[in-house]
Amino acid sequence: MVGTNVNILFQNALKIIEEELSSLSFSTWFDEVKLIELKDGIATFQVPMAIHKKQLSNNYYDIIKEALNQVTGTNFDLEFLLEDEINVNKEQTSTQVSIQEEEVGVPSTFLEKSNLNSNYTFDNFVVGNSNKFAQAAALSVAENPGKMYNPLFLYGNSGLGKTHLMHAIGNYITNNSNRKVLYVTSDQFINDFININKKDERGTNYNYVDFFKNKYRNIDVLIIDDIQFLGGATQTQQEFFHTFNTLYDDSKQIIISSDRSPDDLKLLEERLRTRFCWGLTVNIFPPDFSLRTEILRKKILAGNFEQDIPEDVIEYIASNIGSDVRQLEGSITRLVAYSTIMGGASITLDLAIDALKDFINKGVSEKNDIARIQKIVAEFFQINVEDIRSKKRSANIAFPRQVAMYLCRVATSESFPKIGTEFGGKDHSTVMHSVEKIENEMKVNQDLANIIDKLKKDIG
Ligand code: ADP
Ligand code: MG
């Protein structure tokens, strides 16, 4: 298989590879690499210089192979060729990777690129009920950095678009002003901080201190992703506290993301959590069915695939793949890869069912299972699934628990006693009571009826 699709598959594999490497290594070794062909179990790459052959086959072979496998579901052997060799060897079946030391040149790109990902913009962020508040808040911050909401704290489960929105803010600001934006994950912050404390023989490593101060203080916008990983590193928290204060006092915009709310960042110092709530805290929720289909449609358009993907296939994916947008994207890639590997077979519902059976089967075996419903309901209300299964009686847990019990009753064939045991050992009359209560409430409360409807769709 050759052409656009190969390129699309490789772009997806590159995203996976990029996550594994430092940005310097990634841009050095992968910027100018092209995937030329996937054929007879061999993936052929064109590389710019001989040194790339050596690096890629010695140090990155497994990473590339694994990434291609994740995207295509197929194991390929890898072959790296220079442009000349591709033209000369076109007819030859296989070429050994052999490099003479003296061929080895120096790669051109040793400069670190901007750490913002230009693919993540507001334009390609699809907005629906579950994320419209987050998107609006992000856009206001992008338009008025340091003025509207400081800090902006975005939280929600993995795969719901937090990182996307943060890069979108950064890209918007750099495209519309001269402000300096720094995007880091809390891991990178911790690493930089650890480097400061590496002492040389004389005591402190002043270069690193300067580097750190310059990197984190000499900016206008700090975007820090996945702050939950800062928990536990006490000294780093103190340093982050100082960084935060310095920037904040200077009216520099700070944007933070996390997989949970500031209150639930138990490992973080109180004074940090308090500061995180000074600005605006926004929760981003899992996409409902209609947003899932919308996202799929947009991704398909943006993907420019050779084949059409019909509406029934989109609905099939949207109703079977839950809430993680990353998985929605993965399913399209898998589908296109499958069709292409099958010689360009047109994408029908049957083909989709076949192509996605690994993806979706997992879902089916759990389908209508109590644990799955508990997870979906907990996700929706942003509480811990353990709490739903516990005896805790606080209202913020009791109500979602009643909703979950109701859904278990209508969406599974489980008995009242069985449902009771799965919800903190309640007896069957409590379950019956909860189910009745939700049924009655739905009749008079349209909002609740809508929520239940949406959850039912999510359950499938
Ligand atoms: P998180 O940081 O919350 O784990 P990401 O921002 O990494 O999630 O999103 C995962 C993937 O899903 C990314 O490729 C992102 O572009 C995509 N995505 C998430 N939400 C949306 C959306 N509303 N519209 C378009 N793409 C989205
Ligand atoms: Mg993220």
Tab-separated table of C-alpha atoms and ligand atoms in Angstrom:
chain	number	residue	atom	x	y	z
A	1	MET	CA	0.000	0.000	0.000
A	2	VAL	CA	1.348	3.362	-1.052
A	3	GLY	CA	0.185	6.964	-1.016
A	4	THR	CA	-1.972	9.151	1.203
A	5	ASN	CA	-3.070	6.431	3.548
A	6	VAL	CA	0.461	5.326	4.278
A	7	ASN	CA	1.207	8.886	5.158
A	8	ILE	CA	-1.806	9.164	7.434
A	9	LEU	CA	-0.889	5.952	9.207
A	10	PHE	CA	2.634	7.166	9.695
A	11	GLN	CA	1.442	10.508	11.086
A	12	ASN	CA	-0.514	8.567	13.676
A	13	ALA	CA	2.420	6.340	14.498
A	14	LEU	CA	4.572	9.450	14.846
A	15	LYS	CA	2.224	10.836	17.483
A	16	ILE	CA	2.788	7.711	19.543
A	17	ILE	CA	6.544	7.865	19.028
A	18	GLU	CA	6.642	11.536	19.930
A	19	GLU	CA	5.199	10.790	23.336
A	20	GLU	CA	8.030	8.390	24.087
A	21	LEU	CA	10.914	10.679	23.171
A	22	SER	CA	12.276	14.038	24.186
A	23	SER	CA	11.301	16.730	21.724
A	24	LEU	CA	14.934	17.150	20.725
A	25	SER	CA	15.436	13.490	19.853
A	26	PHE	CA	12.110	13.347	18.156
A	27	SER	CA	12.715	16.297	15.873
A	28	THR	CA	16.288	15.240	15.205
A	29	TRP	CA	15.540	11.706	14.154
A	30	PHE	CA	12.005	11.842	12.852
A	31	ASP	CA	11.437	15.251	11.270
A	32	GLU	CA	12.537	14.246	7.808
A	33	VAL	CA	11.654	10.584	7.866
A	34	LYS	CA	8.978	9.393	5.452
A	35	LEU	CA	7.121	6.123	5.333
A	36	ILE	CA	7.255	5.073	1.697
A	37	GLU	CA	5.564	1.735	1.565
A	38	LEU	CA	3.908	-1.005	3.607
A	39	LYS	CA	4.223	-4.195	1.643
A	40	ASP	CA	4.803	-7.899	2.240
A	41	GLY	CA	5.263	-7.332	5.945
A	42	ILE	CA	7.928	-4.718	5.398
A	43	ALA	CA	7.668	-1.036	6.207
A	44	THR	CA	10.080	0.969	4.082
A	45	PHE	CA	11.196	4.377	5.291
A	46	GLN	CA	13.072	7.082	3.502
A	47	VAL	CA	15.628	8.810	5.728
A	48	PRO	CA	17.642	11.957	5.026
A	49	MET	CA	21.106	10.833	6.097
A	50	ALA	CA	23.069	7.694	6.777
A	51	ILE	CA	23.277	8.526	10.443
A	52	HIS	CA	19.516	8.213	10.615
A	53	LYS	CA	19.678	4.642	9.360
A	54	LYS	CA	21.977	3.741	12.146
A	55	GLN	CA	20.099	5.594	14.878
A	56	LEU	CA	16.691	4.417	13.787
A	57	SER	CA	17.665	0.796	13.400
A	58	ASN	CA	19.848	0.615	16.507
A	59	ASN	CA	17.949	2.755	18.950
A	60	TYR	CA	14.420	3.275	17.738
A	61	TYR	CA	13.562	0.061	15.921
A	62	ASP	CA	11.299	-1.338	18.632
A	63	ILE	CA	9.544	1.942	19.311
A	64	ILE	CA	8.731	2.412	15.631
A	65	LYS	CA	7.636	-1.170	15.196
A	66	GLU	CA	5.398	-1.000	18.231
A	67	ALA	CA	3.858	2.300	17.154
A	68	LEU	CA	3.101	0.936	13.685
A	69	ASN	CA	1.596	-2.110	15.273
A	70	GLN	CA	-0.645	-0.009	17.502
A	71	VAL	CA	-1.882	1.959	14.531
A	72	THR	CA	-2.295	-0.806	11.994
A	73	GLY	CA	-2.696	-3.879	14.162
A	74	THR	CA	0.053	-5.519	12.095
A	75	ASN	CA	3.699	-6.324	12.764
A	76	PHE	CA	6.051	-4.996	10.118
A	77	ASP	CA	9.781	-5.433	9.714
A	78	LEU	CA	11.453	-2.120	9.155
A	79	GLU	CA	13.747	-1.003	6.395
A	80	PHE	CA	15.478	2.384	6.231
A	81	LEU	CA	16.714	3.717	2.897
A	82	LEU	CA	18.248	6.900	1.580
A	83	GLU	CA	16.486	8.626	-1.262
A	84	ASP	CA	19.072	7.387	-3.788
A	85	GLU	CA	18.743	3.849	-2.641
A	86	ILE	CA	15.011	3.939	-3.046
A	87	ASN	CA	15.334	4.939	-6.674
A	88	VAL	CA	18.126	2.469	-7.424
A	89	ASN	CA	16.640	-0.439	-5.532
A	90	LYS	CA	13.083	-0.035	-6.629
A	91	GLU	CA	12.996	-3.447	-8.171
A	92	GLN	CA	15.011	-5.213	-5.511
A	93	THR	CA	13.044	-7.005	-2.839
A	94	SER	CA	15.041	-6.230	0.228
A	95	THR	CA	17.997	-4.147	1.170
A	96	GLN	CA	20.260	-4.723	4.085
A	97	VAL	CA	20.799	-1.842	6.413
A	98	SER	CA	24.531	-1.414	6.242
A	99	ILE	CA	26.298	1.757	7.114
A	100	GLN	CA	29.889	2.761	6.783
A	101	GLU	CA	31.057	4.842	9.705
A	102	GLU	CA	32.450	7.520	7.396
A	103	GLU	CA	29.069	8.072	5.786
A	104	VAL	CA	27.800	9.302	9.085
A	105	GLY	CA	26.943	12.978	8.910
A	106	VAL	CA	25.579	15.421	11.406
A	107	PRO	CA	21.844	15.992	11.398
A	108	SER	CA	20.746	19.512	10.633
A	109	THR	CA	18.128	20.060	13.252
A	110	PHE	CA	19.642	20.158	16.690
A	111	LEU	CA	17.595	23.160	17.736
A	112	GLU	CA	14.645	22.563	19.973
A	113	LYS	CA	11.364	23.538	18.354
A	114	SER	CA	8.527	25.329	20.065
A	115	ASN	CA	6.927	22.953	22.488
A	116	LEU	CA	3.442	23.848	21.352
A	117	ASN	CA	1.754	21.376	19.087
A	118	SER	CA	0.344	23.385	16.193
A	119	ASN	CA	-2.125	20.626	15.347
A	120	TYR	CA	-4.181	21.427	18.409
A	121	THR	CA	-6.237	24.535	17.728
A	122	PHE	CA	-9.623	25.970	18.601
A	123	ASP	CA	-10.657	25.471	14.983
A	124	ASN	CA	-10.397	21.735	15.168
A	125	PHE	CA	-11.797	21.360	18.667
A	126	VAL	CA	-15.358	20.121	18.346
A	127	VAL	CA	-17.698	21.701	20.848
A	128	GLY	CA	-20.711	20.051	22.502
A	129	ASN	CA	-22.565	20.188	25.810
A	130	SER	CA	-19.911	18.350	27.740
A	131	ASN	CA	-17.038	20.655	26.853
A	132	LYS	CA	-18.572	23.983	25.816
A	133	PHE	CA	-17.857	25.683	29.109
A	134	ALA	CA	-14.239	24.524	29.081
A	135	GLN	CA	-13.849	25.664	25.485
A	136	ALA	CA	-15.379	29.081	26.191
A	137	ALA	CA	-13.203	29.603	29.246
A	138	ALA	CA	-10.122	28.580	27.285
A	139	LEU	CA	-10.970	30.969	24.488
A	140	SER	CA	-11.496	33.912	26.861
A	141	VAL	CA	-8.135	33.240	28.430
A	142	ALA	CA	-6.535	33.039	24.995
A	143	GLU	CA	-8.064	36.382	24.055
A	144	ASN	CA	-7.183	38.131	27.324
A	145	PRO	CA	-4.224	36.371	28.894
A	146	GLY	CA	-3.574	37.343	32.494
A	147	LYS	CA	-6.798	39.330	32.702
A	148	MET	CA	-9.892	37.177	32.661
A	149	TYR	CA	-9.340	34.068	34.689
A	150	ASN	CA	-6.063	33.483	36.431
A	151	PRO	CA	-5.235	30.713	36.873
A	152	LEU	CA	-7.448	28.692	34.555
A	153	PHE	CA	-7.751	25.209	35.984
A	154	LEU	CA	-9.112	22.537	33.605
A	155	TYR	CA	-9.893	19.093	34.878
A	156	GLY	CA	-11.484	15.872	33.692
A	157	ASN	CA	-10.713	12.303	32.764
A	158	SER	CA	-8.072	11.245	30.314
A	159	GLY	CA	-8.784	11.672	26.609
A	160	LEU	CA	-11.356	14.449	26.918
A	161	GLY	CA	-9.343	17.211	25.277
A	162	LYS	CA	-7.549	19.027	28.106
A	163	THR	CA	-4.146	18.934	26.436
A	164	HIS	CA	-5.748	19.885	23.134
A	165	LEU	CA	-7.382	22.971	24.658
A	166	MET	CA	-4.210	24.032	26.419
A	167	HIS	CA	-2.180	23.912	23.208
A	168	ALA	CA	-5.011	25.738	21.463
A	169	ILE	CA	-4.689	28.556	24.002
A	170	GLY	CA	-0.918	28.644	23.545
A	171	ASN	CA	-1.145	28.645	19.764
A	172	TYR	CA	-3.762	31.366	19.786
A	173	ILE	CA	-1.643	33.594	22.017
A	174	THR	CA	1.569	33.107	20.061
A	175	ASN	CA	-0.223	33.723	16.776
A	176	ASN	CA	-1.874	36.901	17.991
A	177	SER	CA	0.759	38.556	20.162
A	178	ASN	CA	4.436	38.613	21.021
A	179	ARG	CA	3.850	36.940	24.331
A	180	LYS	CA	6.149	34.111	25.309
A	181	VAL	CA	4.285	30.920	26.041
A	182	LEU	CA	5.748	27.915	27.795
A	183	TYR	CA	3.971	24.564	27.736
A	184	VAL	CA	5.298	21.854	30.043
A	185	THR	CA	3.989	18.778	31.711
A	186	SER	CA	4.463	18.601	35.451
A	187	ASP	CA	6.948	15.783	34.762
A	188	GLN	CA	9.119	18.171	32.794
A	189	PHE	CA	8.883	20.735	35.550
A	190	ILE	CA	10.022	18.134	38.083
A	191	ASN	CA	12.939	17.135	35.843
A	192	ASP	CA	14.082	20.694	35.376
A	193	PHE	CA	13.871	21.232	39.084
A	194	ILE	CA	15.862	18.095	39.849
A	195	ASN	CA	18.567	19.349	37.508
A	196	ILE	CA	18.961	22.565	39.497
A	197	ASN	CA	19.783	20.513	42.505
A	198	LYS	CA	22.475	18.490	40.823
A	199	LYS	CA	25.482	20.033	42.513
A	200	ASP	CA	28.893	20.363	40.909
A	201	GLU	CA	32.152	19.991	42.933
A	202	ARG	CA	31.905	23.518	44.190
A	203	GLY	CA	28.384	23.310	45.470
A	204	THR	CA	25.611	24.478	43.257
A	205	ASN	CA	25.172	24.211	39.573
A	206	TYR	CA	24.583	27.860	38.795
A	207	ASN	CA	24.039	27.252	35.138
A	208	TYR	CA	21.025	25.172	35.878
A	209	VAL	CA	19.646	27.681	38.336
A	210	ASP	CA	19.903	30.359	35.638
A	211	PHE	CA	18.425	28.036	33.081
A	212	PHE	CA	15.519	27.238	35.343
A	213	LYS	CA	14.800	30.835	36.339
A	214	ASN	CA	15.036	31.939	32.758
A	215	LYS	CA	12.822	29.176	31.483
A	216	TYR	CA	10.067	29.561	34.063
A	217	ARG	CA	10.113	33.216	35.032
A	218	ASN	CA	10.957	34.922	31.789
A	219	ILE	CA	7.630	34.097	30.174
A	220	ASP	CA	4.160	35.567	29.842
A	221	VAL	CA	2.093	32.436	29.875
A	222	LEU	CA	2.795	29.199	31.721
A	223	ILE	CA	0.819	26.133	30.696
A	224	ILE	CA	1.348	23.177	32.965
A	225	ASP	CA	-0.278	19.893	32.036
A	226	ASP	CA	-1.205	16.992	34.334
A	227	ILE	CA	-0.436	18.757	37.593
A	228	GLN	CA	-1.553	15.659	39.521
A	229	PHE	CA	1.944	14.257	38.988
A	230	LEU	CA	3.419	17.062	41.050
A	231	GLY	CA	1.918	15.463	44.138
A	232	GLY	CA	4.459	13.679	46.269
A	233	ALA	CA	7.444	15.750	45.158
A	234	THR	CA	7.487	18.141	48.106
A	235	GLN	CA	10.458	20.310	47.194
A	236	THR	CA	9.251	20.595	43.660
A	237	GLN	CA	5.889	21.743	44.991
A	238	GLN	CA	7.619	24.505	46.907
A	239	GLU	CA	9.452	25.590	43.791
A	240	PHE	CA	6.251	25.502	41.830
A	241	PHE	CA	4.637	27.617	44.538
A	242	HIS	CA	7.322	30.292	44.076
A	243	THR	CA	7.082	30.115	40.308
A	244	PHE	CA	3.328	30.452	40.546
A	245	ASN	CA	3.522	33.452	42.872
A	246	THR	CA	6.096	35.275	40.787
A	247	LEU	CA	4.120	34.871	37.595
A	248	TYR	CA	0.804	35.577	39.239
A	249	ASP	CA	2.034	38.771	40.904
A	250	ASP	CA	3.206	39.923	37.497
A	251	SER	CA	-0.239	39.227	35.986
A	252	LYS	CA	1.170	36.463	33.816
A	253	GLN	CA	-1.382	33.899	32.746
A	254	ILE	CA	-1.184	30.435	34.293
A	255	ILE	CA	-3.126	27.486	32.889
A	256	ILE	CA	-3.228	24.189	34.712
A	257	SER	CA	-4.781	20.815	33.915
A	258	SER	CA	-5.399	17.796	36.041
A	259	ASP	CA	-7.320	14.550	35.986
A	260	ARG	CA	-9.214	15.636	39.107
A	261	SER	CA	-10.489	18.754	40.834
A	262	PRO	CA	-8.190	20.871	43.031
A	263	ASP	CA	-9.997	19.511	46.098
A	264	ASP	CA	-9.131	15.985	45.121
A	265	LEU	CA	-5.436	16.665	44.618
A	266	LYS	CA	-4.769	15.168	48.000
A	267	LEU	CA	-1.000	15.046	47.636
A	268	LEU	CA	-0.724	18.716	46.898
A	269	GLU	CA	-0.044	21.266	49.588
A	270	GLU	CA	-3.075	23.154	50.798
A	271	ARG	CA	-1.616	26.535	49.787
A	272	LEU	CA	-1.247	25.359	46.179
A	273	ARG	CA	-4.748	23.945	46.039
A	274	THR	CA	-6.105	27.210	47.381
A	275	ARG	CA	-4.286	29.196	44.724
A	276	PHE	CA	-5.574	26.918	41.988
A	277	CYS	CA	-9.070	28.031	42.929
A	278	TRP	CA	-8.339	31.764	42.743
A	279	GLY	CA	-9.225	31.953	39.085
A	280	LEU	CA	-11.658	29.735	37.261
A	281	THR	CA	-11.989	25.980	37.663
A	282	VAL	CA	-13.658	24.163	34.796
A	283	ASN	CA	-14.705	20.567	34.565
A	284	ILE	CA	-14.657	18.885	31.165
A	285	PHE	CA	-17.099	15.981	30.832
A	286	PRO	CA	-17.153	12.902	28.599
A	287	PRO	CA	-18.749	13.524	25.182
A	288	ASP	CA	-22.306	12.306	24.695
A	289	PHE	CA	-23.411	10.307	21.679
A	290	SER	CA	-24.051	13.297	19.459
A	291	LEU	CA	-20.704	14.918	20.226
A	292	ARG	CA	-18.985	11.598	19.608
A	293	THR	CA	-20.509	11.359	16.133
A	294	GLU	CA	-19.644	14.995	15.474
A	295	ILE	CA	-16.020	14.438	16.480
A	296	LEU	CA	-15.822	11.340	14.299
A	297	ARG	CA	-17.164	13.257	11.306
A	298	LYS	CA	-14.691	16.091	11.785
A	299	LYS	CA	-11.760	13.716	12.192
A	300	ILE	CA	-12.776	11.878	9.050
A	301	LEU	CA	-12.980	15.123	7.091
A	302	ALA	CA	-9.626	16.267	8.417
A	303	GLY	CA	-8.081	12.909	7.659
A	304	ASN	CA	-8.700	13.218	3.926
A	305	PHE	CA	-8.957	9.485	3.525
A	306	GLU	CA	-9.189	7.830	0.176
A	307	GLN	CA	-12.352	5.956	1.150
A	308	ASP	CA	-15.672	7.336	2.322
A	309	ILE	CA	-16.847	6.337	5.744
A	310	PRO	CA	-20.627	5.944	5.716
A	311	GLU	CA	-22.956	7.250	8.386
A	312	ASP	CA	-23.967	3.827	9.768
A	313	VAL	CA	-20.319	3.071	10.446
A	314	ILE	CA	-19.925	6.373	12.280
A	315	GLU	CA	-22.945	5.602	14.421
A	316	TYR	CA	-21.676	2.115	15.095
A	317	ILE	CA	-18.397	3.495	16.391
A	318	ALA	CA	-20.054	6.279	18.370
A	319	SER	CA	-22.398	3.908	20.124
A	320	ASN	CA	-19.804	1.270	20.888
A	321	ILE	CA	-16.786	3.264	21.826
A	322	GLY	CA	-17.191	5.048	25.119
A	323	SER	CA	-16.029	8.408	26.176
A	324	ASP	CA	-12.311	8.626	25.436
A	325	VAL	CA	-11.809	10.747	22.320
A	326	ARG	CA	-8.385	9.227	21.829
A	327	GLN	CA	-10.099	5.867	21.283
A	328	LEU	CA	-12.534	7.354	18.812
A	329	GLU	CA	-9.588	8.632	16.801
A	330	GLY	CA	-7.812	5.300	17.126
A	331	SER	CA	-10.842	3.458	15.820
A	332	ILE	CA	-10.916	5.487	12.604
A	333	THR	CA	-7.244	4.933	12.024
A	334	ARG	CA	-7.652	1.241	12.651
A	335	LEU	CA	-10.557	1.117	10.247
A	336	VAL	CA	-8.716	2.903	7.460
A	337	ALA	CA	-5.621	0.768	7.995
A	338	TYR	CA	-7.718	-2.361	7.828
A	339	SER	CA	-9.454	-1.357	4.625
A	340	THR	CA	-6.160	-0.404	3.031
A	341	ILE	CA	-4.436	-3.602	4.047
A	342	MET	CA	-7.395	-5.458	2.531
A	343	GLY	CA	-6.452	-3.894	-0.799
A	344	GLY	CA	-8.583	-0.770	-0.513
A	345	ALA	CA	-11.804	-2.560	0.406
A	346	SER	CA	-14.656	-0.102	0.769
A	347	ILE	CA	-15.627	0.684	4.324
A	348	THR	CA	-18.979	-0.859	5.161
A	349	LEU	CA	-20.597	-1.702	8.455
A	350	ASP	CA	-19.507	-5.334	8.089
A	351	LEU	CA	-15.935	-4.333	7.473
A	352	ALA	CA	-16.044	-1.989	10.459
A	353	ILE	CA	-17.369	-4.699	12.751
A	354	ASP	CA	-14.543	-6.942	11.618
A	355	ALA	CA	-11.849	-4.294	11.809
A	356	LEU	CA	-12.835	-3.072	15.233
A	357	LYS	CA	-13.586	-6.360	16.925
A	358	ASP	CA	-10.602	-6.115	19.286
A	359	PHE	CA	-11.513	-2.569	20.137
A	360	ILE	CA	-15.165	-3.187	20.701
A	361	ASN	CA	-15.357	-6.763	21.969
A	362	LYS	CA	-13.914	-5.665	25.260
A	363	GLY	CA	-16.845	-3.326	25.516
A	364	VAL	CA	-19.381	-5.983	24.618
A	365	SER	CA	-18.252	-8.470	27.218
A	366	GLU	CA	-18.659	-5.752	29.829
A	367	LYS	CA	-21.797	-4.447	28.254
A	368	ASN	CA	-24.687	-3.988	30.646
A	369	ASP	CA	-22.499	-5.227	33.376
A	370	ILE	CA	-23.018	-3.494	36.708
A	371	ALA	CA	-19.364	-2.477	37.001
A	372	ARG	CA	-19.473	-0.821	33.619
A	373	ILE	CA	-22.561	1.184	34.485
A	374	GLN	CA	-21.015	2.240	37.772
A	375	LYS	CA	-17.965	3.442	35.909
A	376	ILE	CA	-19.965	5.432	33.377
A	377	VAL	CA	-22.122	7.052	36.033
A	378	ALA	CA	-19.115	7.829	38.242
A	379	GLU	CA	-17.360	9.372	35.261
A	380	PHE	CA	-20.367	11.480	34.425
A	381	PHE	CA	-20.730	12.849	37.948
A	382	GLN	CA	-16.970	13.063	38.372
A	383	ILE	CA	-16.826	11.002	41.513
A	384	ASN	CA	-14.807	7.921	42.387
A	385	VAL	CA	-16.277	4.647	41.266
A	386	GLU	CA	-15.234	3.196	44.658
A	387	ASP	CA	-17.505	5.737	46.309
A	388	ILE	CA	-20.460	4.560	44.254
A	389	ARG	CA	-19.781	1.040	45.494
A	390	SER	CA	-19.360	2.186	49.096
A	391	LYS	CA	-21.770	2.855	51.907
A	392	LYS	CA	-20.996	6.585	51.986
A	393	ARG	CA	-24.125	8.632	52.421
A	394	SER	CA	-23.131	12.159	51.434
A	395	ALA	CA	-25.532	13.649	48.910
A	396	ASN	CA	-22.957	14.104	46.160
A	397	ILE	CA	-22.465	10.332	46.173
A	398	ALA	CA	-25.902	9.060	47.201
A	399	PHE	CA	-27.654	10.627	44.239
A	400	PRO	CA	-25.306	9.293	41.525
A	401	ARG	CA	-25.533	5.926	43.276
A	402	GLN	CA	-29.320	5.963	42.965
A	403	VAL	CA	-29.022	6.873	39.305
A	404	ALA	CA	-26.584	4.011	38.784
A	405	MET	CA	-28.869	1.548	40.564
A	406	TYR	CA	-31.776	2.667	38.412
A	407	LEU	CA	-29.708	2.200	35.247
A	408	CYS	CA	-28.563	-1.238	36.368
A	409	ARG	CA	-32.167	-2.209	36.870
A	410	VAL	CA	-33.341	-1.051	33.444
A	411	ALA	CA	-30.247	-1.926	31.404
A	412	THR	CA	-29.261	-5.293	32.847
A	413	SER	CA	-31.138	-8.411	33.808
A	414	GLU	CA	-29.714	-8.341	37.313
A	415	SER	CA	-31.991	-8.832	40.302
A	416	PHE	CA	-32.576	-6.255	43.045
A	417	PRO	CA	-30.547	-8.241	45.615
A	418	LYS	CA	-27.638	-8.678	43.208
A	419	ILE	CA	-27.637	-4.956	42.430
A	420	GLY	CA	-27.769	-4.243	46.167
A	421	THR	CA	-24.650	-6.244	46.913
A	422	GLU	CA	-22.748	-4.378	44.228
A	423	PHE	CA	-23.654	-1.025	45.768
A	424	GLY	CA	-22.143	-1.221	49.219
A	425	GLY	CA	-24.258	-4.163	50.365
A	426	LYS	CA	-27.680	-2.499	50.244
A	427	ASP	CA	-30.673	-4.738	50.741
A	428	HIS	CA	-33.139	-5.279	47.941
A	429	SER	CA	-35.789	-2.928	49.337
A	430	THR	CA	-33.326	-0.033	49.317
A	431	VAL	CA	-32.579	-0.730	45.668
A	432	MET	CA	-36.292	-0.903	44.818
A	433	HIS	CA	-36.852	2.338	46.644
A	434	SER	CA	-34.009	4.061	44.758
A	435	VAL	CA	-35.245	2.843	41.403
A	436	GLU	CA	-38.743	4.081	42.156
A	437	LYS	CA	-37.458	7.405	43.389
A	438	ILE	CA	-35.516	8.020	40.179
A	439	GLU	CA	-38.489	6.920	38.048
A	440	ASN	CA	-40.775	9.402	39.783
A	441	GLU	CA	-38.233	12.179	39.754
A	442	MET	CA	-37.703	11.755	36.005
A	443	LYS	CA	-41.369	12.459	35.380
A	444	VAL	CA	-41.156	15.901	36.919
A	445	ASN	CA	-37.535	16.810	36.279
A	446	GLN	CA	-36.688	17.125	32.616
A	447	ASP	CA	-32.992	17.718	33.336
A	448	LEU	CA	-32.757	14.420	35.119
A	449	ALA	CA	-34.632	12.715	32.292
A	450	ASN	CA	-32.088	14.113	29.846
A	451	ILE	CA	-29.169	12.961	31.948
A	452	ILE	CA	-30.605	9.471	32.183
A	453	ASP	CA	-31.168	9.436	28.456
A	454	LYS	CA	-27.617	10.441	27.805
A	455	LEU	CA	-26.269	7.854	30.243
A	456	LYS	CA	-28.357	5.168	28.588
A	457	LYS	CA	-26.768	6.045	25.261
A	458	ASP	CA	-23.340	5.935	26.833
A	459	ILE	CA	-24.116	2.517	28.225
A	460	GLY	CA	-25.256	1.485	24.756
B	1	ADP	P1	-6.541	14.810	27.670
B	1	ADP	O1	-5.393	15.765	27.736
B	1	ADP	O2	-7.778	15.352	28.319
B	1	ADP	O3	-6.210	13.436	28.125
B	1	ADP	P2	-6.236	15.171	24.833
B	1	ADP	O4	-6.327	16.652	24.744
B	1	ADP	O5	-4.883	14.576	24.732
B	1	ADP	O6	-6.966	14.654	26.150
B	1	ADP	O7	-7.212	14.536	23.736
B	1	ADP	C1	-7.038	13.233	23.220
B	1	ADP	C2	-7.247	13.268	21.722
B	1	ADP	O8	-8.606	13.547	21.459
B	1	ADP	C3	-6.445	14.361	21.049
B	1	ADP	O9	-5.972	13.873	19.821
B	1	ADP	C4	-7.451	15.472	20.821
B	1	ADP	O10	-7.159	16.204	19.657
B	1	ADP	C5	-8.741	14.709	20.659
B	1	ADP	N1	-9.902	15.462	21.152
B	1	ADP	C6	-10.392	15.492	22.414
B	1	ADP	N2	-11.492	16.256	22.483
B	1	ADP	C7	-11.705	16.724	21.235
B	1	ADP	C8	-12.699	17.574	20.656
B	1	ADP	N3	-13.699	18.094	21.385
B	1	ADP	N4	-12.607	17.846	19.335
B	1	ADP	C9	-11.616	17.331	18.602
B	1	ADP	N5	-10.654	16.517	19.079
B	1	ADP	C10	-10.689	16.216	20.386
B	2	MG	MG	-3.480	15.398	28.443
